[in-house]
CSV table of C-alpha atoms in Angstrom, one decimal:
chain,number,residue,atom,x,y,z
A,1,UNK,CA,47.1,11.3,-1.3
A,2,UNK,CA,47.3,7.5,-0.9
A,3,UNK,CA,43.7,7.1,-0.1
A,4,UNK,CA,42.4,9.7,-3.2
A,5,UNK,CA,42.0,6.3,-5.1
A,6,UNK,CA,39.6,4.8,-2.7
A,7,UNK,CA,37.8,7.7,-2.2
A,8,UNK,CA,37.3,8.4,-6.3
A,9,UNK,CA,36.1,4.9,-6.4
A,10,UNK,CA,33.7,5.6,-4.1
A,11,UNK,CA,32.4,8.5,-5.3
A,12,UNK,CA,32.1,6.7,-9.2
A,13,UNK,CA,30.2,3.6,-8.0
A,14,UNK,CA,27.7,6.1,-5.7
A,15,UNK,CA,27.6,8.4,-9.3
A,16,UNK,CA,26.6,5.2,-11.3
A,17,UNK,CA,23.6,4.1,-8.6
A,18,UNK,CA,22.3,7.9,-8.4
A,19,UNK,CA,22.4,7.7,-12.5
A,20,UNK,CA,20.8,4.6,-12.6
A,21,UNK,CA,17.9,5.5,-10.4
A,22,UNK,CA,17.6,8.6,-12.0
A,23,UNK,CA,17.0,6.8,-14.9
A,24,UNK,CA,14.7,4.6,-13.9
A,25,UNK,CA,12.8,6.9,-12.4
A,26,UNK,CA,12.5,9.1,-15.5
A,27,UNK,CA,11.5,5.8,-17.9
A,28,UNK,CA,8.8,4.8,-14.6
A,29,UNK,CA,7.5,8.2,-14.9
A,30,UNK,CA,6.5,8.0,-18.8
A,31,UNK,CA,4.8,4.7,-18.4
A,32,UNK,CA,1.1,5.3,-18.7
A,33,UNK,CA,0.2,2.0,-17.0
A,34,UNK,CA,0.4,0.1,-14.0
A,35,UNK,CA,3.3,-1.5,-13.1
A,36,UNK,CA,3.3,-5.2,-14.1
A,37,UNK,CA,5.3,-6.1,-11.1
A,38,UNK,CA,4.6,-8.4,-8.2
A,39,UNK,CA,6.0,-5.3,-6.1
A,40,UNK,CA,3.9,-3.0,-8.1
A,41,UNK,CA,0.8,-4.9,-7.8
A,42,UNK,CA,1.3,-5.5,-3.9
A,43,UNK,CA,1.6,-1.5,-3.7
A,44,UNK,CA,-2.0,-1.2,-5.6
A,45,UNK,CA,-3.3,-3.8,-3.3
A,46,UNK,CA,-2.7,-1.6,-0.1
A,47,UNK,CA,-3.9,1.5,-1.2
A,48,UNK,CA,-7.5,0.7,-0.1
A,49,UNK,CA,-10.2,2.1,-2.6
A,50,UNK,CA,-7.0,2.8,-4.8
A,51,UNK,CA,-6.3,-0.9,-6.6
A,52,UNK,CA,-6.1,0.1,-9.9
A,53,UNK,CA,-4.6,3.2,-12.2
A,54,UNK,CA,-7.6,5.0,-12.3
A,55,UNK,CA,-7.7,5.0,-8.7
A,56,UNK,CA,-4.4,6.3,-8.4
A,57,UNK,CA,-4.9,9.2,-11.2
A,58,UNK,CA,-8.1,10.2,-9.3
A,59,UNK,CA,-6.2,10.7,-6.2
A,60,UNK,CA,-2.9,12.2,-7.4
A,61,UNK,CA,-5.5,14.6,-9.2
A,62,UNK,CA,-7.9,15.2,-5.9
A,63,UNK,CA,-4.4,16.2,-4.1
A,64,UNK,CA,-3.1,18.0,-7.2
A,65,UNK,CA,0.3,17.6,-6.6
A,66,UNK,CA,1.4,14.7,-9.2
A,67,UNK,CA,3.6,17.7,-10.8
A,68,UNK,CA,6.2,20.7,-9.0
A,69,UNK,CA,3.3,23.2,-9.1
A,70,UNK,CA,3.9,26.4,-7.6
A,71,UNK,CA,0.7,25.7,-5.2
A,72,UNK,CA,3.1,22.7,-3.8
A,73,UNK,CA,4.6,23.8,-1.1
A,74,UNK,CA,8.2,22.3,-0.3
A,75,UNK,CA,9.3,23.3,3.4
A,76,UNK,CA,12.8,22.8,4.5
A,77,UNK,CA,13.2,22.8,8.7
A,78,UNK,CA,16.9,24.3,8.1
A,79,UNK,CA,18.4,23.3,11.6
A,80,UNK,CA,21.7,22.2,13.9
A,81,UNK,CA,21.7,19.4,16.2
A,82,UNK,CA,19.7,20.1,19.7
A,83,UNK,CA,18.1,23.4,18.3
A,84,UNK,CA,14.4,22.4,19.0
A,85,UNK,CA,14.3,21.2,14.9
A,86,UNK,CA,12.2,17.7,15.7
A,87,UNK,CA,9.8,20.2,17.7
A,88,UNK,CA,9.4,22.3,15.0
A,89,UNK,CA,9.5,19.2,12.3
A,90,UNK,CA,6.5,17.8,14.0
A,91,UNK,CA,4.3,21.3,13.9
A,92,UNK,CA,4.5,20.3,10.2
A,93,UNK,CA,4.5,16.4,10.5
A,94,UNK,CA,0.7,16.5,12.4
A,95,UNK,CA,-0.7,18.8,9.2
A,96,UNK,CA,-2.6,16.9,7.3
A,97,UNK,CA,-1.6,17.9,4.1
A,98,UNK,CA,1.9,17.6,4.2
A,99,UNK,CA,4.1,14.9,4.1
A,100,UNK,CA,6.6,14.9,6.6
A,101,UNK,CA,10.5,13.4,6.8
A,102,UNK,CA,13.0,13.5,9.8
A,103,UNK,CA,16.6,13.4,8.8
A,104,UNK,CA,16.2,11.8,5.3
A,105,UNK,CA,19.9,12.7,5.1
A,106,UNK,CA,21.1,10.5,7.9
A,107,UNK,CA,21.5,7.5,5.3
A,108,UNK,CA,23.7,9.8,3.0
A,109,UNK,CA,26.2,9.9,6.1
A,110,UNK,CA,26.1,6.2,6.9
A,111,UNK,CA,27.3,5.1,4.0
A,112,UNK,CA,30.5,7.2,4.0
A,113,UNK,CA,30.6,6.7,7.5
A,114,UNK,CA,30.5,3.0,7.6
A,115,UNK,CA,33.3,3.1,4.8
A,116,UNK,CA,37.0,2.3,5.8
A,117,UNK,CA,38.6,4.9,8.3
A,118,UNK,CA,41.3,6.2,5.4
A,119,UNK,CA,38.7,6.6,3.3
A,120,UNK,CA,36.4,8.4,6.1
A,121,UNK,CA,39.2,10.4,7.5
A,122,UNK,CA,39.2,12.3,4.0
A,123,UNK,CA,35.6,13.0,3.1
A,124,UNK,CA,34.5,15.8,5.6
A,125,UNK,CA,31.1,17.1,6.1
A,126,UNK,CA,30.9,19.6,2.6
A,127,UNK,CA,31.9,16.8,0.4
A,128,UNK,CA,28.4,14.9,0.6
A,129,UNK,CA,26.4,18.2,-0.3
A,130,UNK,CA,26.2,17.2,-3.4
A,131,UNK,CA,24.9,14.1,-2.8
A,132,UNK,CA,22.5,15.8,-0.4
A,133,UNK,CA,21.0,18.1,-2.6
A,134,UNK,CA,20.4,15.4,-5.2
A,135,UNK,CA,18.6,13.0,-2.2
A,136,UNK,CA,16.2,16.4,-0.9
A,137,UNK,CA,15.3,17.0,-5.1
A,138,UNK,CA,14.3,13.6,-5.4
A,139,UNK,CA,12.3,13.5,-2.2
A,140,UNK,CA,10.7,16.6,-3.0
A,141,UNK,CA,9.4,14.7,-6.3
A,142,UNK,CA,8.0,11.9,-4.1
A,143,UNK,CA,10.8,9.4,-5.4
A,144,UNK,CA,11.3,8.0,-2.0
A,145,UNK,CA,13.3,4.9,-4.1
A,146,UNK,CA,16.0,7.5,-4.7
A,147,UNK,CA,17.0,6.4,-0.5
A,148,UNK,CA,17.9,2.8,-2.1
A,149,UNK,CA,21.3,4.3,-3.0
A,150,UNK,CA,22.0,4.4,0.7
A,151,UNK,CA,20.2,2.1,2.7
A,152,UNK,CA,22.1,-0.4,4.9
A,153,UNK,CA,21.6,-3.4,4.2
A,154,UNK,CA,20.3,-2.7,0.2
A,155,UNK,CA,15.8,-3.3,0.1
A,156,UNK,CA,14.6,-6.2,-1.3
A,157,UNK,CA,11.6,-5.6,-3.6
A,158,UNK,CA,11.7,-2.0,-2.3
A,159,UNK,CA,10.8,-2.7,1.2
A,160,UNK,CA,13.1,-1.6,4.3
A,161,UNK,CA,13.4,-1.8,7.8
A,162,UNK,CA,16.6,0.4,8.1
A,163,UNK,CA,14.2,3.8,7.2
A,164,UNK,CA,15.8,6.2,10.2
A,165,UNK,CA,13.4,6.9,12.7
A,166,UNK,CA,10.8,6.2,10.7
A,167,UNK,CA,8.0,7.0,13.7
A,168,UNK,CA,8.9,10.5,13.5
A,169,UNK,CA,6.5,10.9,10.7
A,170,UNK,CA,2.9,10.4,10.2
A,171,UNK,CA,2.2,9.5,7.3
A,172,UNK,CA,4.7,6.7,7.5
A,173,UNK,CA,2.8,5.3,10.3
A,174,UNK,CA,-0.1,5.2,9.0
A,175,UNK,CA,-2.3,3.2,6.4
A,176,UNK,CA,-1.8,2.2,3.7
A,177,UNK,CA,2.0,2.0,4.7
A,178,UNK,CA,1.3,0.7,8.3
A,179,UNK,CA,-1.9,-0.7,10.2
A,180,UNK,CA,-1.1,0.4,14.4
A,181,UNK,CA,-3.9,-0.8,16.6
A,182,UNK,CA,-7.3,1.4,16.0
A,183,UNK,CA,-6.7,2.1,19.8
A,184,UNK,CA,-3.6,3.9,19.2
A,185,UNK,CA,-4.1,7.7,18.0
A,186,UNK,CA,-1.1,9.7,17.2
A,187,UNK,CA,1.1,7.0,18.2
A,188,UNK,CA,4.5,7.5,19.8
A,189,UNK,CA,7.6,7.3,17.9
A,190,UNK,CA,8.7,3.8,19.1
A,191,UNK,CA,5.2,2.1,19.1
A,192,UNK,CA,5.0,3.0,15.1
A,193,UNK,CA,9.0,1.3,14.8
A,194,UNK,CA,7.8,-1.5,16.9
A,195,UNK,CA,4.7,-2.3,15.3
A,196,UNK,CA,5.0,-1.3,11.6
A,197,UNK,CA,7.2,-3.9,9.5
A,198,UNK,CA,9.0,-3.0,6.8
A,199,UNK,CA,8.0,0.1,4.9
A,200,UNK,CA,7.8,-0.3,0.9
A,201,UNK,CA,9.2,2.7,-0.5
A,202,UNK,CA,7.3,2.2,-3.6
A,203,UNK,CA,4.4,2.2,-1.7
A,204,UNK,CA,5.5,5.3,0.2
A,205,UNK,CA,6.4,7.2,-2.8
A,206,UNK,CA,2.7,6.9,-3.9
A,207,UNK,CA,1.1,7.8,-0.6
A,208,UNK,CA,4.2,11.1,-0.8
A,209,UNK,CA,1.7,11.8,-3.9
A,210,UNK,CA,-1.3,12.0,-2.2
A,211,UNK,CA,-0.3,14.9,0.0
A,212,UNK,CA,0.1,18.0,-1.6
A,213,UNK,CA,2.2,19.5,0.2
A,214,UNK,CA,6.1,18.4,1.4
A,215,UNK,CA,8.1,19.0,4.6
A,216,UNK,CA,11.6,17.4,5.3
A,217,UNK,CA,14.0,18.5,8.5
A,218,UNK,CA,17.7,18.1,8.6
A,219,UNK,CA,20.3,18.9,10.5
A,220,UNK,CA,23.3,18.2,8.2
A,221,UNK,CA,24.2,20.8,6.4
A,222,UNK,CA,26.2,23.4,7.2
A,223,UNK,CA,25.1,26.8,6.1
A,224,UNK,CA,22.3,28.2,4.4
A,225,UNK,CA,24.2,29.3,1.4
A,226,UNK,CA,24.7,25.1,1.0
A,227,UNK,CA,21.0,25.2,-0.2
A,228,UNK,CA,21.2,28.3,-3.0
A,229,UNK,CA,21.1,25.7,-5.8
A,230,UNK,CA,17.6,24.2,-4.1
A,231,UNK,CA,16.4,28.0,-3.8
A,232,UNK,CA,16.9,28.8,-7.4
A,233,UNK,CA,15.4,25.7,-8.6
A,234,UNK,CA,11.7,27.0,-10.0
A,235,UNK,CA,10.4,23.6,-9.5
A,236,UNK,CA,10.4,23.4,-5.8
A,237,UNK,CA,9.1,26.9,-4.8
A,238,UNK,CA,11.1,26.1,-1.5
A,239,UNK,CA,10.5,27.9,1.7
A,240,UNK,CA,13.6,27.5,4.0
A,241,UNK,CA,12.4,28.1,8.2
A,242,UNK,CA,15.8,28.5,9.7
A,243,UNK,CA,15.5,27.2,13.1
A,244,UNK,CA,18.4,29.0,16.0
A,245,UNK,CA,18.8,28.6,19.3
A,246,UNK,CA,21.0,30.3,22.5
A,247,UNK,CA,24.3,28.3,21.8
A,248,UNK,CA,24.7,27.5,25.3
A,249,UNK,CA,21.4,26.0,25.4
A,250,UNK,CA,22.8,24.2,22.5
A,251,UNK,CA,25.4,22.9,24.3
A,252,UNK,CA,23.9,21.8,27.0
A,253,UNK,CA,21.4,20.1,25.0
A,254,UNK,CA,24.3,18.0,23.6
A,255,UNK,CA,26.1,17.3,26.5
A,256,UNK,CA,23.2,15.6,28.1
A,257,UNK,CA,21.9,13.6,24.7
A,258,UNK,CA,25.3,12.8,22.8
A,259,UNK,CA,27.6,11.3,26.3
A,260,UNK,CA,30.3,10.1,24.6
A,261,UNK,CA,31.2,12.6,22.0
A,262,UNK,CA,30.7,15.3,25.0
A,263,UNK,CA,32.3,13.4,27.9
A,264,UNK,CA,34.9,15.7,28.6
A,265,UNK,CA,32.6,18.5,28.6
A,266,UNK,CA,30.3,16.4,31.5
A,267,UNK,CA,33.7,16.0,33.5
A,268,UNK,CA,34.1,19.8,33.2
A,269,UNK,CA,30.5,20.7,34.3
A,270,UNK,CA,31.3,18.9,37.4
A,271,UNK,CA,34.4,19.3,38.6
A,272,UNK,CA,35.1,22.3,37.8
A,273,UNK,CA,38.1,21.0,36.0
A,274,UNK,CA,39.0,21.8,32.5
A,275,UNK,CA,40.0,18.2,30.8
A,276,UNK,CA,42.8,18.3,28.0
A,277,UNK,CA,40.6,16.7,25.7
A,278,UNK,CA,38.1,19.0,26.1
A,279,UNK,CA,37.3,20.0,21.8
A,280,UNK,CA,36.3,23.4,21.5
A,281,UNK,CA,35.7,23.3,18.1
A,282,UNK,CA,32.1,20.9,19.1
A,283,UNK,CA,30.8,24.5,20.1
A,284,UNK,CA,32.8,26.8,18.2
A,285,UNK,CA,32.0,25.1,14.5
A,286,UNK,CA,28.5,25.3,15.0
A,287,UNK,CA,28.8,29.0,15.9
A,288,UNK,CA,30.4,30.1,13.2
A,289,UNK,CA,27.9,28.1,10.9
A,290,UNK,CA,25.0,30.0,12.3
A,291,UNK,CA,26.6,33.2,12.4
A,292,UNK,CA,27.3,32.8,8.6
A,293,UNK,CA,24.1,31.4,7.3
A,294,UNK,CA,22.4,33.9,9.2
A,295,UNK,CA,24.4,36.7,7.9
A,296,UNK,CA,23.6,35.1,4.8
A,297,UNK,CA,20.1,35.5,5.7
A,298,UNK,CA,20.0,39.0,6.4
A,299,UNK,CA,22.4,40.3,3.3
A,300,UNK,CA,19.2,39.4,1.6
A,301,UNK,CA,19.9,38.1,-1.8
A,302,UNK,CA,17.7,37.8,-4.4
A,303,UNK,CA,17.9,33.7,-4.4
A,304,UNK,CA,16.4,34.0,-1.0
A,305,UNK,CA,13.3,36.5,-1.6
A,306,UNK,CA,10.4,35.0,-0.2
A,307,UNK,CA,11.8,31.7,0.9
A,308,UNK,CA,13.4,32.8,4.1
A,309,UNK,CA,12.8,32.8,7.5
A,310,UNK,CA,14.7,32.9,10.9
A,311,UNK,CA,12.9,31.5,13.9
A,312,UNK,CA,14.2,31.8,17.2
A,313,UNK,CA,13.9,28.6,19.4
A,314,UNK,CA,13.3,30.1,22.8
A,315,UNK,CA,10.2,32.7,21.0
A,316,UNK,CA,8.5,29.0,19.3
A,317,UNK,CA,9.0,27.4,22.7
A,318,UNK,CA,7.3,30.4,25.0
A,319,UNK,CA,4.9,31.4,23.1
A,320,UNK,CA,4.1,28.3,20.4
A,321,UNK,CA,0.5,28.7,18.9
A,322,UNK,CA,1.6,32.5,17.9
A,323,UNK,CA,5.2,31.6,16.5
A,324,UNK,CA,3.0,28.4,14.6
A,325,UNK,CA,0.6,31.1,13.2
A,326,UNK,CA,3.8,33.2,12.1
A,327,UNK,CA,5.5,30.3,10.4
A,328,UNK,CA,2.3,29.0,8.3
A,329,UNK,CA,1.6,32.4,7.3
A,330,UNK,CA,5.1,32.4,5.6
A,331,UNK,CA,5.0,29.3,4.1
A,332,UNK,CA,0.8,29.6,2.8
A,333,UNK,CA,-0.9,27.7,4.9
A,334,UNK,CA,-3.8,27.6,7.4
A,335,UNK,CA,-3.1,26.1,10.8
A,336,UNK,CA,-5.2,22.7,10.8
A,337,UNK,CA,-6.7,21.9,14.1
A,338,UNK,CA,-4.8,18.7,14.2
A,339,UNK,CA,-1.4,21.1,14.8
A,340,UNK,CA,-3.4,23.3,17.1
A,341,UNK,CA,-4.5,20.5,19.1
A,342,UNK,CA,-0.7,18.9,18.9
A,343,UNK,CA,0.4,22.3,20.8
A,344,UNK,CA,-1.5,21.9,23.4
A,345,UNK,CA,-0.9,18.7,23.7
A,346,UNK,CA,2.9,18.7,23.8
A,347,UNK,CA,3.8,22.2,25.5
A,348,UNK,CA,2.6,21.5,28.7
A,349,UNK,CA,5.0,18.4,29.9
A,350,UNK,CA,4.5,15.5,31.1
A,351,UNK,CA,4.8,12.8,34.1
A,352,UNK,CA,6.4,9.1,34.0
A,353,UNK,CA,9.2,7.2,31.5
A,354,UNK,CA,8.2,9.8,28.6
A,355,UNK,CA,10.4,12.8,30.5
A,356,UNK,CA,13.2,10.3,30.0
A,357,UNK,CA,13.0,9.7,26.1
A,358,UNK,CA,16.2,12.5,24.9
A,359,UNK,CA,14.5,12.8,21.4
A,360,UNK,CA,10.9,13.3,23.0
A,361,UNK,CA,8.5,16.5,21.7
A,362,UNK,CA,6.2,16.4,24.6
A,363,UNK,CA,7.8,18.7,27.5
A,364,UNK,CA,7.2,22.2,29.1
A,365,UNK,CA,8.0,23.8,26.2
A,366,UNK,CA,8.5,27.2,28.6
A,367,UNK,CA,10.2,26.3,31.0
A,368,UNK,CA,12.7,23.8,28.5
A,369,UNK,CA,13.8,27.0,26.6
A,370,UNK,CA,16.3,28.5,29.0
A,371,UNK,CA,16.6,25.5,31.9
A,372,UNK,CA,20.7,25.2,30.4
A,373,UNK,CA,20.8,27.8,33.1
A,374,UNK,CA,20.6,25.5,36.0
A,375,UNK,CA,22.2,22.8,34.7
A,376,UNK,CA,25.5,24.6,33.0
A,377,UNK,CA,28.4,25.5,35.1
A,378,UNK,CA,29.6,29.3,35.3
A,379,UNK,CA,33.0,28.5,33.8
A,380,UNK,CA,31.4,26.3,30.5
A,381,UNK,CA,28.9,29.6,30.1
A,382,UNK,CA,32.3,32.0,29.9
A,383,UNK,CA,34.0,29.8,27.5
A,384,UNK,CA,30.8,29.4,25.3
A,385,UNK,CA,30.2,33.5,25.4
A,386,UNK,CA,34.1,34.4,24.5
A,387,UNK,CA,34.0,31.6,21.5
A,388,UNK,CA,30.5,32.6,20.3
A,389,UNK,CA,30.1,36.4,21.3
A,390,UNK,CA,29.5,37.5,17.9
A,391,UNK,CA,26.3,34.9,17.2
A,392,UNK,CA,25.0,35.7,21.1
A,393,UNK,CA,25.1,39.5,19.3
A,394,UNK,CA,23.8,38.4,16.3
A,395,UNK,CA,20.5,36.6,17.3
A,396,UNK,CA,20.2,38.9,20.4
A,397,UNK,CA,21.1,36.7,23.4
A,398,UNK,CA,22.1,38.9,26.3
A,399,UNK,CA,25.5,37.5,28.3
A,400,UNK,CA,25.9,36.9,31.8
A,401,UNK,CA,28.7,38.4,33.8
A,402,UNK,CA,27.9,36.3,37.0
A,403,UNK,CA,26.9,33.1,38.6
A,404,UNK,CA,23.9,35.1,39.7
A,405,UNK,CA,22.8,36.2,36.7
A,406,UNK,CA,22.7,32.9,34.9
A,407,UNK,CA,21.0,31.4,37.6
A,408,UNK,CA,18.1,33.5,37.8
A,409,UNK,CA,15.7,32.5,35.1
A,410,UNK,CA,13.1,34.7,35.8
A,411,UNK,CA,14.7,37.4,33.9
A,412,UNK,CA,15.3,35.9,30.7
A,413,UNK,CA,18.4,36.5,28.1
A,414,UNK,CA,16.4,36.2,25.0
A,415,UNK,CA,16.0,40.2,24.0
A,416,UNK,CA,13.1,41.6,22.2
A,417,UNK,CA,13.7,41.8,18.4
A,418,UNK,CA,11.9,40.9,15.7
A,419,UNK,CA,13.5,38.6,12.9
A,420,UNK,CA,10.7,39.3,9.7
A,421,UNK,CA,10.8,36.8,7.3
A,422,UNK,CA,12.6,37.8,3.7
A,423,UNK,CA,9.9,38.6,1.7
């Protein structure tokens, strides 16, 4: 264990900054009065009509969520990499009420990623959950300067440019924390991270206070059970929407986004050819992670009741303004028009450079569900099926047994079956 010195280190001087900010967060949230700060009076100073404490108390009261009340709703988009998760993030990101985040936890997995290789080699991906947990608690509380702890490079005056993919959420984008062209409505992702300078995380964490309701999305942990402390935390009332998708979409999904981690898979798909290097473990890990969390989900324990619910990709992406309706019935809330009009908006594709942005929302949502069926090669779909047979069961994807059958779309594999949230 030469490197178990380094890595304690690491994990000490991370310990001290979460203790610290914890701390200051805590002695920040018994102080009655405005912040005396330059930073804090340049955060005033943007919140138009909201310069002063008075303002700020009038709001926080108007949205009622200053404190973890059970009407607060805290939504966790519980997801794996090309599932359909920033799809589903942004049927909560265009609500009014809620304050959305993509990927939050990106930043946790920089900074152990950016560490030294020894030190890398030995942290794998369960030893941040801690860390994790801690950054989604503090989020939930609107203490946005909790991210300071892992930004790269470290804010000045709490203001960032590093925020990952910041335009990926609304109320990031918008004023007080941003002022886009009055032209611009529902601006793309990359027109709000060209536009909008650095974001104050102070600033942020007020305007988090204003909404009354929470949403983040993530893709970085592993299972379901991962999240049980979260669950039995009576502060957060959390409802967890557990996003799944056909694992040879999945795939295929990955192989055309992510080209170097999936090269050898690409070489495969057209020659025909099985590469060496091939790592089946890319497909197989994130089969046995759904197939646990949702056998986690179905065993039904009691830390679960009334905060669970499994969503099939492929039922969002065909039929989207019904699967909408199911999902904010589950969490408590009303489908604003801004979502409904988002749907129609962003499910019926598209023409020009748009079709060629990998982390776009706007597509034919229908026809995108199952089109890994054109695209992946007979021999991939066999290999996928033998390593993942038990999740195809599980979440009731039918196999194919020929080149014809996976070719012809019009009979889909998705089966009929009805996943009821835990109640």
């Amino acid at each position: 264990m030469e490197c178990s010195w380094k890595t304690i280190l690491l994990l000490v001087c991370a310990s001290l900054g979460i203790q610290y900010t914890a701390i200051r967060s805590l002695t920040a949230s018994l102080t009655s009065h405005c912040p005396a700060t330059e930073t804090g009076r340049h955060c005033h100073s943007q919140l138009r009509g909201f310069s002063h404490c008075s303002g700020m108390s009038h709001l926080r009261r108007e949205a009622g969520n200053n404190d973890l009340t059970p009407d607060r709703k805290h939504i966790l988009v519980f997801a794996t990499t090309r599932s359909g998760s920033s799809f589903l993030g942004q049927l909560f990101n265009q609500h009014p009420a809620i304050f959305y985040l993509f990927e939050p936890l990106y930043h946790v997995q920089q900074v152990f990623a950016n560490s030294s290789v020894r030190v890398r080699n030995v942290v794998d991906r369960r030893a941040l959950l801690g860390a994790h947990r801690d950054l989604l608690s503090n989020l939930y509380n609107c203490n946005l300067n909790f991210l300071e702890n892992y930004l790269k490079p470290a804010p000045r005056d709490h203001q960032t440019t590093a925020f990952f993919r910041r335009g990926a959420s609304n109320a990031l984008c918008e004023p007080p924390l941003c002022r886009l062209s009055p032209s611009l409505k529902n601006p793309l992702e990359h027109l709000c991270a060209k536009q909008c300078k650095a974001l104050n995380l102070t600033l942020a964490s007020q305007v988090c206070q204003t909404r009354s309701h929470m949403a983040i999305k993530t893709v970085r942990i592993p299972e379901v059970k991962d999240l049980r402390l979260l669950s039995e935390d009576p502060r957060l009332n959390l409802k967890i929407v557990h996003l799944v998708r056909d694992p040879r979409g999945i795939l295929a999904s990955r192989m055309g986004t992510f080209t170097d981690n999936f090269r050898a898979w690409k070489i495969w798909n057209a020659t025909g050819r099985k590469p060496r290097s091939v790592d089946l473990s890319q497909i197989a890990t994130t089969c046995n992670d759904l197939f646990n969390s949702v056998g986690t989900g179905f065993s039904k324990p009691a830390w679960l009741r009334g905060k669970y619910m499994l969503v099939r990709y492929e039922e969002l992406a065909r039929e989207p303004a019904r699967k909408t309706a199911e999902i904010y019935h589950f969490i408590g809330l009303d489908v604003d028009s801004q979502v409904k009009k988002w749907i129609l908006q962003n499910t019926r594709g598209t023409s020009g450079a748009l079709r060629n942005y990998k982390y776009t929302t706007t597509r034919n949502s229908t026809a995108t569900a199952e089109s890994w069926r054109l695209n992946l090669s007979f021999q991939i779909v066999q290999t996928v099926q033998h390593l993942c047979n038990g999740t195809l069961f599980q979440l009731g994807y039918q196999l194919v047994h020929s080149v014809e059958e996976l070719r012809n779309i019009s009979n889909s594999l998705v089966e009929s079956k009805m996943f009821a949230p835990f109640l």
